[in-house]
Amino acid sequence: AQSVSQHNHHVILSEAASLELGCNYSYGGTVNLFWYVQYPGQHLQLLLKYFSGDPLVKGIKGFEAEFIKSKFSFNLRKPSVQWSDTAEYFCAVKHSGAGSYQLTFGKGTKLSVIP
Amino acid sequence: DAMVIQNPRYQVTQFGKPVTLSCSQTLNHNVMYWYQQKSSQAPKLLFHYYDKDFNNEADTPDNFQSRRPNTSFCFLDIRSPGLGDAAMYLCATSRDRLGSSEQYFGPGTRLTVT
């Protein structure tokens, strides 16, 4: 069974600091990778996704993630965080292909940005 | 504009008293999912409907059931809630079940069992 590890449970940063959230997955085949964000009191929203092609993926609100196949990693980055980025971030993975509906999530990383 | 709607947002039920959570969608998606998320844990898939076809995850307890009367609505029934069933329940939809298909989530219903 595939699994997803997010190593940081809670990250606290000052505004304008750079962000990198780690994500590793265990599945050895072709995967589709996602980062979701959940702002306080709101629903999970897709931040970005990787299916194929350029391993550096750009998402909304200045976020990007890099797929490194050899490391089974899909780390999320942002050069300069804002207070409004305070949220919980979830990495998730799906197999590629038909019938591969199961979205496996990591436990999430809470990001607190201090003004 | 809300696309996946869950009601109620907060639900309190008594130990052993059946409870139903509801989800509706305006996306006309074929697939609807129910996830359980306990505090500080990853969302865990309970089951999903592909159109009218119900698909249960192997480790989902029998206490959890679901109904999908039409494309737009899906219900989660907990027949006899235990204290361990207190959690956030998330509904999600997707156009199909392909690995590349994005899932859209509702805001969740937080269930408390007293």
PDB file of C-alpha atoms in Angstrom:
ATOM      1  CA  ALA A   1       0.000   0.000   0.000  1.00  0.00           C
ATOM      2  CA  GLN A   2       1.206   3.470  -0.767  1.00  0.00           C
ATOM      3  CA  SER A   3       1.926   5.902   2.038  1.00  0.00           C
ATOM      4  CA  VAL A   4       2.797   9.569   2.301  1.00  0.00           C
ATOM      5  CA  SER A   5       5.074  11.130   4.906  1.00  0.00           C
ATOM      6  CA  GLN A   6       5.116  14.770   5.843  1.00  0.00           C
ATOM      7  CA  HIS A   7       7.970  15.260   8.219  1.00  0.00           C
ATOM      8  CA  ASN A   8       7.036  18.569   9.776  1.00  0.00           C
ATOM      9  CA  HIS A   9       3.947  18.652  11.956  1.00  0.00           C
ATOM     10  CA  HIS A  10       4.037  22.384  12.674  1.00  0.00           C
ATOM     11  CA  VAL A  11       6.179  25.053  11.059  1.00  0.00           C
ATOM     12  CA  ILE A  12       6.360  28.611  12.357  1.00  0.00           C
ATOM     13  CA  LEU A  13       7.818  31.315  10.144  1.00  0.00           C
ATOM     14  CA  SER A  14       8.001  35.079  10.079  1.00  0.00           C
ATOM     15  CA  GLU A  15       6.569  36.933   7.116  1.00  0.00           C
ATOM     16  CA  ALA A  16       8.933  37.079   4.132  1.00  0.00           C
ATOM     17  CA  ALA A  17      10.764  33.926   5.207  1.00  0.00           C
ATOM     18  CA  SER A  18      11.176  31.143   2.680  1.00  0.00           C
ATOM     19  CA  LEU A  19       9.164  27.963   3.027  1.00  0.00           C
ATOM     20  CA  GLU A  20       9.892  24.371   2.201  1.00  0.00           C
ATOM     21  CA  LEU A  21       7.590  21.572   3.330  1.00  0.00           C
ATOM     22  CA  GLY A  22       8.777  18.033   2.849  1.00  0.00           C
ATOM     23  CA  CYS A  23       6.724  15.217   1.345  1.00  0.00           C
ATOM     24  CA  ASN A  24       7.854  11.663   0.602  1.00  0.00           C
ATOM     25  CA  TYR A  25       5.773   8.816  -0.755  1.00  0.00           C
ATOM     26  CA  SER A  26       6.328   5.105  -0.818  1.00  0.00           C
ATOM     27  CA  TYR A  27       4.787   3.901  -4.093  1.00  0.00           C
ATOM     28  CA  GLY A  28       7.316   2.762  -6.687  1.00  0.00           C
ATOM     29  CA  GLY A  29       5.180   3.042  -9.827  1.00  0.00           C
ATOM     30  CA  THR A  30       3.863   5.999 -11.770  1.00  0.00           C
ATOM     31  CA  VAL A  31       2.169   8.495  -9.493  1.00  0.00           C
ATOM     32  CA  ASN A  32       0.149  11.655  -9.597  1.00  0.00           C
ATOM     33  CA  LEU A  33       1.059  14.086  -6.840  1.00  0.00           C
ATOM     34  CA  PHE A  34      -0.965  16.809  -5.204  1.00  0.00           C
ATOM     35  CA  TRP A  35      -0.652  19.493  -2.583  1.00  0.00           C
ATOM     36  CA  TYR A  36      -3.842  20.645  -0.913  1.00  0.00           C
ATOM     37  CA  VAL A  37      -4.237  23.595   1.446  1.00  0.00           C
ATOM     38  CA  GLN A  38      -6.837  24.091   4.138  1.00  0.00           C
ATOM     39  CA  TYR A  39      -7.212  27.628   5.446  1.00  0.00           C
ATOM     40  CA  PRO A  40      -8.763  28.001   8.908  1.00  0.00           C
ATOM     41  CA  GLY A  41     -12.447  27.146   8.763  1.00  0.00           C
ATOM     42  CA  GLN A  42     -12.378  26.366   5.059  1.00  0.00           C
ATOM     43  CA  HIS A  43     -12.389  23.299   2.866  1.00  0.00           C
ATOM     44  CA  LEU A  44      -9.408  21.537   1.321  1.00  0.00           C
ATOM     45  CA  GLN A  45      -8.359  23.290  -1.879  1.00  0.00           C
ATOM     46  CA  LEU A  46      -5.949  22.159  -4.547  1.00  0.00           C
ATOM     47  CA  LEU A  47      -2.716  24.147  -4.489  1.00  0.00           C
ATOM     48  CA  LEU A  48      -0.909  22.353  -7.303  1.00  0.00           C
ATOM     49  CA  LYS A  49      -0.527  18.981  -8.950  1.00  0.00           C
ATOM     50  CA  TYR A  50       1.997  16.957 -10.903  1.00  0.00           C
ATOM     51  CA  PHE A  51       1.089  14.348 -13.508  1.00  0.00           C
ATOM     52  CA  SER A  52       4.000  14.286 -15.931  1.00  0.00           C
ATOM     53  CA  GLY A  53       6.480  16.520 -17.750  1.00  0.00           C
ATOM     54  CA  ASP A  54       8.407  19.321 -16.077  1.00  0.00           C
ATOM     55  CA  PRO A  55       9.102  18.171 -12.518  1.00  0.00           C
ATOM     56  CA  LEU A  56       8.920  21.742 -11.280  1.00  0.00           C
ATOM     57  CA  VAL A  57       5.254  22.593 -10.919  1.00  0.00           C
ATOM     58  CA  LYS A  58       3.870  26.037 -10.242  1.00  0.00           C
ATOM     59  CA  GLY A  59       0.622  26.470  -8.381  1.00  0.00           C
ATOM     60  CA  ILE A  60      -1.565  29.229  -7.069  1.00  0.00           C
ATOM     61  CA  LYS A  61      -0.456  32.020  -4.731  1.00  0.00           C
ATOM     62  CA  GLY A  62       3.230  31.734  -5.615  1.00  0.00           C
ATOM     63  CA  PHE A  63       3.672  28.133  -4.478  1.00  0.00           C
ATOM     64  CA  GLU A  64       5.715  25.606  -6.397  1.00  0.00           C
ATOM     65  CA  ALA A  65       6.737  22.003  -5.890  1.00  0.00           C
ATOM     66  CA  GLU A  66       9.487  19.835  -7.301  1.00  0.00           C
ATOM     67  CA  PHE A  67       9.048  16.161  -8.089  1.00  0.00           C
ATOM     68  CA  ILE A  68      12.288  14.229  -7.564  1.00  0.00           C
ATOM     69  CA  LYS A  69      11.590  10.686  -8.664  1.00  0.00           C
ATOM     70  CA  SER A  70      14.848   9.242  -7.330  1.00  0.00           C
ATOM     71  CA  LYS A  71      14.032  10.561  -3.875  1.00  0.00           C
ATOM     72  CA  PHE A  72      10.287   9.797  -3.990  1.00  0.00           C
ATOM     73  CA  SER A  73       9.776  13.383  -2.952  1.00  0.00           C
ATOM     74  CA  PHE A  74       7.437  16.235  -3.835  1.00  0.00           C
ATOM     75  CA  ASN A  75       8.454  19.157  -1.649  1.00  0.00           C
ATOM     76  CA  LEU A  76       6.425  22.347  -1.543  1.00  0.00           C
ATOM     77  CA  ARG A  77       8.179  25.711  -1.649  1.00  0.00           C
ATOM     78  CA  LYS A  78       7.435  29.404  -1.532  1.00  0.00           C
ATOM     79  CA  PRO A  79      10.181  32.059  -1.616  1.00  0.00           C
ATOM     80  CA  SER A  80       8.439  34.537   0.693  1.00  0.00           C
ATOM     81  CA  VAL A  81       5.478  33.632   2.884  1.00  0.00           C
ATOM     82  CA  GLN A  82       2.704  35.973   3.962  1.00  0.00           C
ATOM     83  CA  TRP A  83       0.495  35.959   7.026  1.00  0.00           C
ATOM     84  CA  SER A  84      -2.363  34.815   4.773  1.00  0.00           C
ATOM     85  CA  ASP A  85      -0.464  31.571   4.066  1.00  0.00           C
ATOM     86  CA  THR A  86      -1.254  30.411   7.591  1.00  0.00           C
ATOM     87  CA  ALA A  87      -3.028  27.115   6.946  1.00  0.00           C
ATOM     88  CA  GLU A  88      -2.620  23.368   6.989  1.00  0.00           C
ATOM     89  CA  TYR A  89      -0.926  21.795   3.986  1.00  0.00           C
ATOM     90  CA  PHE A  90      -1.513  18.230   2.844  1.00  0.00           C
ATOM     91  CA  CYS A  91       0.531  16.248   0.374  1.00  0.00           C
ATOM     92  CA  ALA A  92      -1.348  13.464  -1.443  1.00  0.00           C
ATOM     93  CA  VAL A  93      -0.597  10.790  -4.029  1.00  0.00           C
ATOM     94  CA  LYS A  94      -2.595   8.673  -6.472  1.00  0.00           C
ATOM     95  CA  HIS A  95      -1.572   5.908  -8.815  1.00  0.00           C
ATOM     96  CA  SER A  96      -1.704   6.773 -12.463  1.00  0.00           C
ATOM     97  CA  GLY A  97      -4.305   5.243 -14.754  1.00  0.00           C
ATOM     98  CA  ALA A  98      -7.904   4.105 -14.711  1.00  0.00           C
ATOM     99  CA  GLY A  99      -9.352   2.815 -11.460  1.00  0.00           C
ATOM    100  CA  SER A 100      -6.664   4.570  -9.465  1.00  0.00           C
ATOM    101  CA  TYR A 101      -9.117   6.628  -7.501  1.00  0.00           C
ATOM    102  CA  GLN A 102      -7.561   6.346  -4.083  1.00  0.00           C
ATOM    103  CA  LEU A 103      -6.028   9.580  -2.874  1.00  0.00           C
ATOM    104  CA  THR A 104      -3.598   8.855  -0.064  1.00  0.00           C
ATOM    105  CA  PHE A 105      -2.863  11.825   2.158  1.00  0.00           C
ATOM    106  CA  GLY A 106      -0.044  12.686   4.474  1.00  0.00           C
ATOM    107  CA  LYS A 107      -0.891  13.796   8.001  1.00  0.00           C
ATOM    108  CA  GLY A 108      -0.518  17.439   7.108  1.00  0.00           C
ATOM    109  CA  THR A 109       1.770  20.272   8.147  1.00  0.00           C
ATOM    110  CA  LYS A 110       0.406  23.280   9.993  1.00  0.00           C
ATOM    111  CA  LEU A 111       2.046  26.504   8.907  1.00  0.00           C
ATOM    112  CA  SER A 112       1.838  29.524  11.163  1.00  0.00           C
ATOM    113  CA  VAL A 113       3.148  32.785   9.730  1.00  0.00           C
ATOM    114  CA  ILE A 114       3.892  35.508  12.241  1.00  0.00           C
ATOM    115  CA  PRO A 115       3.389  39.088  11.015  1.00  0.00           C
TER     116      PRO A 115
ATOM    117  CA  ASP B   1     -19.885  29.670  -5.103  1.00  0.00           C
ATOM    118  CA  ALA B   2     -19.949  26.463  -3.110  1.00  0.00           C
ATOM    119  CA  MET B   3     -19.507  23.387  -5.299  1.00  0.00           C
ATOM    120  CA  VAL B   4     -19.483  20.673  -2.643  1.00  0.00           C
ATOM    121  CA  ILE B   5     -21.806  21.396   0.241  1.00  0.00           C
ATOM    122  CA  GLN B   6     -21.966  19.521   3.501  1.00  0.00           C
ATOM    123  CA  ASN B   7     -24.682  19.772   6.103  1.00  0.00           C
ATOM    124  CA  PRO B   8     -24.589  20.229   8.940  1.00  0.00           C
ATOM    125  CA  ARG B   9     -21.133  21.675   9.602  1.00  0.00           C
ATOM    126  CA  TYR B  10     -21.297  20.492  13.203  1.00  0.00           C
ATOM    127  CA  GLN B  11     -23.243  17.499  14.442  1.00  0.00           C
ATOM    128  CA  VAL B  12     -23.579  16.209  17.970  1.00  0.00           C
ATOM    129  CA  THR B  13     -25.028  12.779  18.541  1.00  0.00           C
ATOM    130  CA  GLN B  14     -25.319  10.408  21.445  1.00  0.00           C
ATOM    131  CA  PHE B  15     -23.459   7.159  21.787  1.00  0.00           C
ATOM    132  CA  GLY B  16     -25.351   4.531  19.797  1.00  0.00           C
ATOM    133  CA  LYS B  17     -27.847   6.954  18.231  1.00  0.00           C
ATOM    134  CA  PRO B  18     -27.907   6.742  14.418  1.00  0.00           C
ATOM    135  CA  VAL B  19     -26.774   9.837  12.588  1.00  0.00           C
ATOM    136  CA  THR B  20     -26.788  10.901   8.940  1.00  0.00           C
ATOM    137  CA  LEU B  21     -24.454  13.388   7.329  1.00  0.00           C
ATOM    138  CA  SER B  22     -25.276  14.867   3.985  1.00  0.00           C
ATOM    139  CA  CYS B  23     -23.306  16.051   0.964  1.00  0.00           C
ATOM    140  CA  SER B  24     -24.451  17.685  -2.236  1.00  0.00           C
ATOM    141  CA  GLN B  25     -22.574  18.864  -5.316  1.00  0.00           C
ATOM    142  CA  THR B  26     -23.217  21.263  -8.153  1.00  0.00           C
ATOM    143  CA  LEU B  27     -20.380  19.937 -10.342  1.00  0.00           C
ATOM    144  CA  ASN B  28     -22.324  17.024 -11.860  1.00  0.00           C
ATOM    145  CA  HIS B  29     -19.378  14.772 -11.100  1.00  0.00           C
ATOM    146  CA  ASN B  30     -19.661  11.016 -11.432  1.00  0.00           C
ATOM    147  CA  VAL B  31     -17.733  10.126  -8.309  1.00  0.00           C
ATOM    148  CA  MET B  32     -18.475  11.043  -4.711  1.00  0.00           C
ATOM    149  CA  TYR B  33     -16.232  10.103  -1.789  1.00  0.00           C
ATOM    150  CA  TRP B  34     -16.471  10.061   1.990  1.00  0.00           C
ATOM    151  CA  TYR B  35     -13.368  10.505   4.114  1.00  0.00           C
ATOM    152  CA  GLN B  36     -12.894  10.361   7.871  1.00  0.00           C
ATOM    153  CA  GLN B  37     -10.284  12.645   9.402  1.00  0.00           C
ATOM    154  CA  LYS B  38      -9.374  12.370  13.049  1.00  0.00           C
ATOM    155  CA  SER B  39      -7.361  14.991  14.875  1.00  0.00           C
ATOM    156  CA  SER B  40      -3.756  15.276  13.630  1.00  0.00           C
ATOM    157  CA  GLN B  41      -4.282  12.431  11.167  1.00  0.00           C
ATOM    158  CA  ALA B  42      -4.540  12.166   7.427  1.00  0.00           C
ATOM    159  CA  PRO B  43      -7.989  11.960   5.819  1.00  0.00           C
ATOM    160  CA  LYS B  44      -8.889   8.298   5.377  1.00  0.00           C
ATOM    161  CA  LEU B  45     -11.141   7.122   2.576  1.00  0.00           C
ATOM    162  CA  LEU B  46     -14.209   5.224   3.801  1.00  0.00           C
ATOM    163  CA  PHE B  47     -15.955   4.534   0.469  1.00  0.00           C
ATOM    164  CA  HIS B  48     -16.970   6.088  -2.785  1.00  0.00           C
ATOM    165  CA  TYR B  49     -19.719   5.969  -5.379  1.00  0.00           C
ATOM    166  CA  TYR B  50     -18.939   5.828  -9.065  1.00  0.00           C
ATOM    167  CA  ASP B  51     -22.312   6.829 -10.431  1.00  0.00           C
ATOM    168  CA  LYS B  52     -24.600   4.325  -8.625  1.00  0.00           C
ATOM    169  CA  ASP B  53     -21.869   1.788  -8.032  1.00  0.00           C
ATOM    170  CA  PHE B  54     -20.880   1.665  -4.338  1.00  0.00           C
ATOM    171  CA  ASN B  55     -17.244   0.870  -3.516  1.00  0.00           C
ATOM    172  CA  ASN B  56     -16.333   0.158   0.092  1.00  0.00           C
ATOM    173  CA  GLU B  57     -12.755   0.290   1.368  1.00  0.00           C
ATOM    174  CA  ALA B  58     -11.682  -3.009   2.906  1.00  0.00           C
ATOM    175  CA  ASP B  59     -11.094  -1.619   6.377  1.00  0.00           C
ATOM    176  CA  THR B  60     -14.219   0.523   6.662  1.00  0.00           C
ATOM    177  CA  PRO B  61     -16.330  -0.716   9.595  1.00  0.00           C
ATOM    178  CA  ASP B  62     -19.807  -2.076   8.886  1.00  0.00           C
ATOM    179  CA  ASN B  63     -21.153   0.651  11.144  1.00  0.00           C
ATOM    180  CA  PHE B  64     -20.651   3.071   8.261  1.00  0.00           C
ATOM    181  CA  GLN B  65     -23.051   3.010   5.328  1.00  0.00           C
ATOM    182  CA  SER B  66     -23.745   5.323   2.428  1.00  0.00           C
ATOM    183  CA  ARG B  67     -26.545   6.184   0.031  1.00  0.00           C
ATOM    184  CA  ARG B  68     -26.533   8.080  -3.219  1.00  0.00           C
ATOM    185  CA  PRO B  69     -30.116   8.655  -4.342  1.00  0.00           C
ATOM    186  CA  ASN B  70     -29.101  10.783  -7.322  1.00  0.00           C
ATOM    187  CA  THR B  71     -26.047  12.386  -8.916  1.00  0.00           C
ATOM    188  CA  SER B  72     -26.130  15.432  -6.686  1.00  0.00           C
ATOM    189  CA  PHE B  73     -26.567  13.941  -3.221  1.00  0.00           C
ATOM    190  CA  CYS B  74     -24.705  11.453  -1.095  1.00  0.00           C
ATOM    191  CA  PHE B  75     -25.312  10.512   2.533  1.00  0.00           C
ATOM    192  CA  LEU B  76     -23.137   8.972   5.209  1.00  0.00           C
ATOM    193  CA  ASP B  77     -25.043   6.923   7.773  1.00  0.00           C
ATOM    194  CA  ILE B  78     -23.437   5.872  11.024  1.00  0.00           C
ATOM    195  CA  ARG B  79     -25.692   3.215  12.464  1.00  0.00           C
ATOM    196  CA  SER B  80     -24.405   3.125  16.030  1.00  0.00           C
ATOM    197  CA  PRO B  81     -21.832   5.836  16.661  1.00  0.00           C
ATOM    198  CA  GLY B  82     -19.145   5.115  19.175  1.00  0.00           C
ATOM    199  CA  LEU B  83     -16.827   7.564  20.894  1.00  0.00           C
ATOM    200  CA  GLY B  84     -14.129   6.552  18.436  1.00  0.00           C
ATOM    201  CA  ASP B  85     -16.223   7.788  15.535  1.00  0.00           C
ATOM    202  CA  ALA B  86     -15.871  11.401  16.605  1.00  0.00           C
ATOM    203  CA  ALA B  87     -14.043  13.027  13.710  1.00  0.00           C
ATOM    204  CA  MET B  88     -14.299  15.396  10.771  1.00  0.00           C
ATOM    205  CA  TYR B  89     -16.113  13.787   7.843  1.00  0.00           C
ATOM    206  CA  LEU B  90     -15.166  15.087   4.430  1.00  0.00           C
ATOM    207  CA  CYS B  91     -17.116  14.662   1.236  1.00  0.00           C
ATOM    208  CA  ALA B  92     -15.336  14.998  -2.093  1.00  0.00           C
ATOM    209  CA  THR B  93     -16.192  14.636  -5.767  1.00  0.00           C
ATOM    210  CA  SER B  94     -14.318  13.997  -8.977  1.00  0.00           C
ATOM    211  CA  ARG B  95     -15.283  13.812 -12.618  1.00  0.00           C
ATOM    212  CA  ASP B  96     -13.979  10.257 -12.917  1.00  0.00           C
ATOM    213  CA  ARG B  97     -11.696   7.789 -11.155  1.00  0.00           C
ATOM    214  CA  LEU B  98      -8.578   8.351 -13.202  1.00  0.00           C
ATOM    215  CA  GLY B  99      -5.390   8.942 -11.299  1.00  0.00           C
ATOM    216  CA  SER B 100      -5.137  12.384 -12.851  1.00  0.00           C
ATOM    217  CA  SER B 101      -8.630  13.390 -11.797  1.00  0.00           C
ATOM    218  CA  GLU B 102      -8.742  16.163  -9.210  1.00  0.00           C
ATOM    219  CA  GLN B 103     -10.933  15.769  -6.157  1.00  0.00           C
ATOM    220  CA  TYR B 104     -13.010  18.702  -4.906  1.00  0.00           C
ATOM    221  CA  PHE B 105     -13.739  18.797  -1.204  1.00  0.00           C
ATOM    222  CA  GLY B 106     -16.562  20.116   0.895  1.00  0.00           C
ATOM    223  CA  PRO B 107     -15.978  21.978   4.168  1.00  0.00           C
ATOM    224  CA  GLY B 108     -16.572  18.893   6.275  1.00  0.00           C
ATOM    225  CA  THR B 109     -18.923  17.967   9.105  1.00  0.00           C
ATOM    226  CA  ARG B 110     -17.422  17.753  12.563  1.00  0.00           C
ATOM    227  CA  LEU B 111     -19.115  14.949  14.460  1.00  0.00           C
ATOM    228  CA  THR B 112     -19.101  14.861  18.237  1.00  0.00           C
ATOM    229  CA  VAL B 113     -20.309  11.756  20.065  1.00  0.00           C
ATOM    230  CA  THR B 114     -21.415  12.209  23.661  1.00  0.00           C
TER     231      THR B 114
END
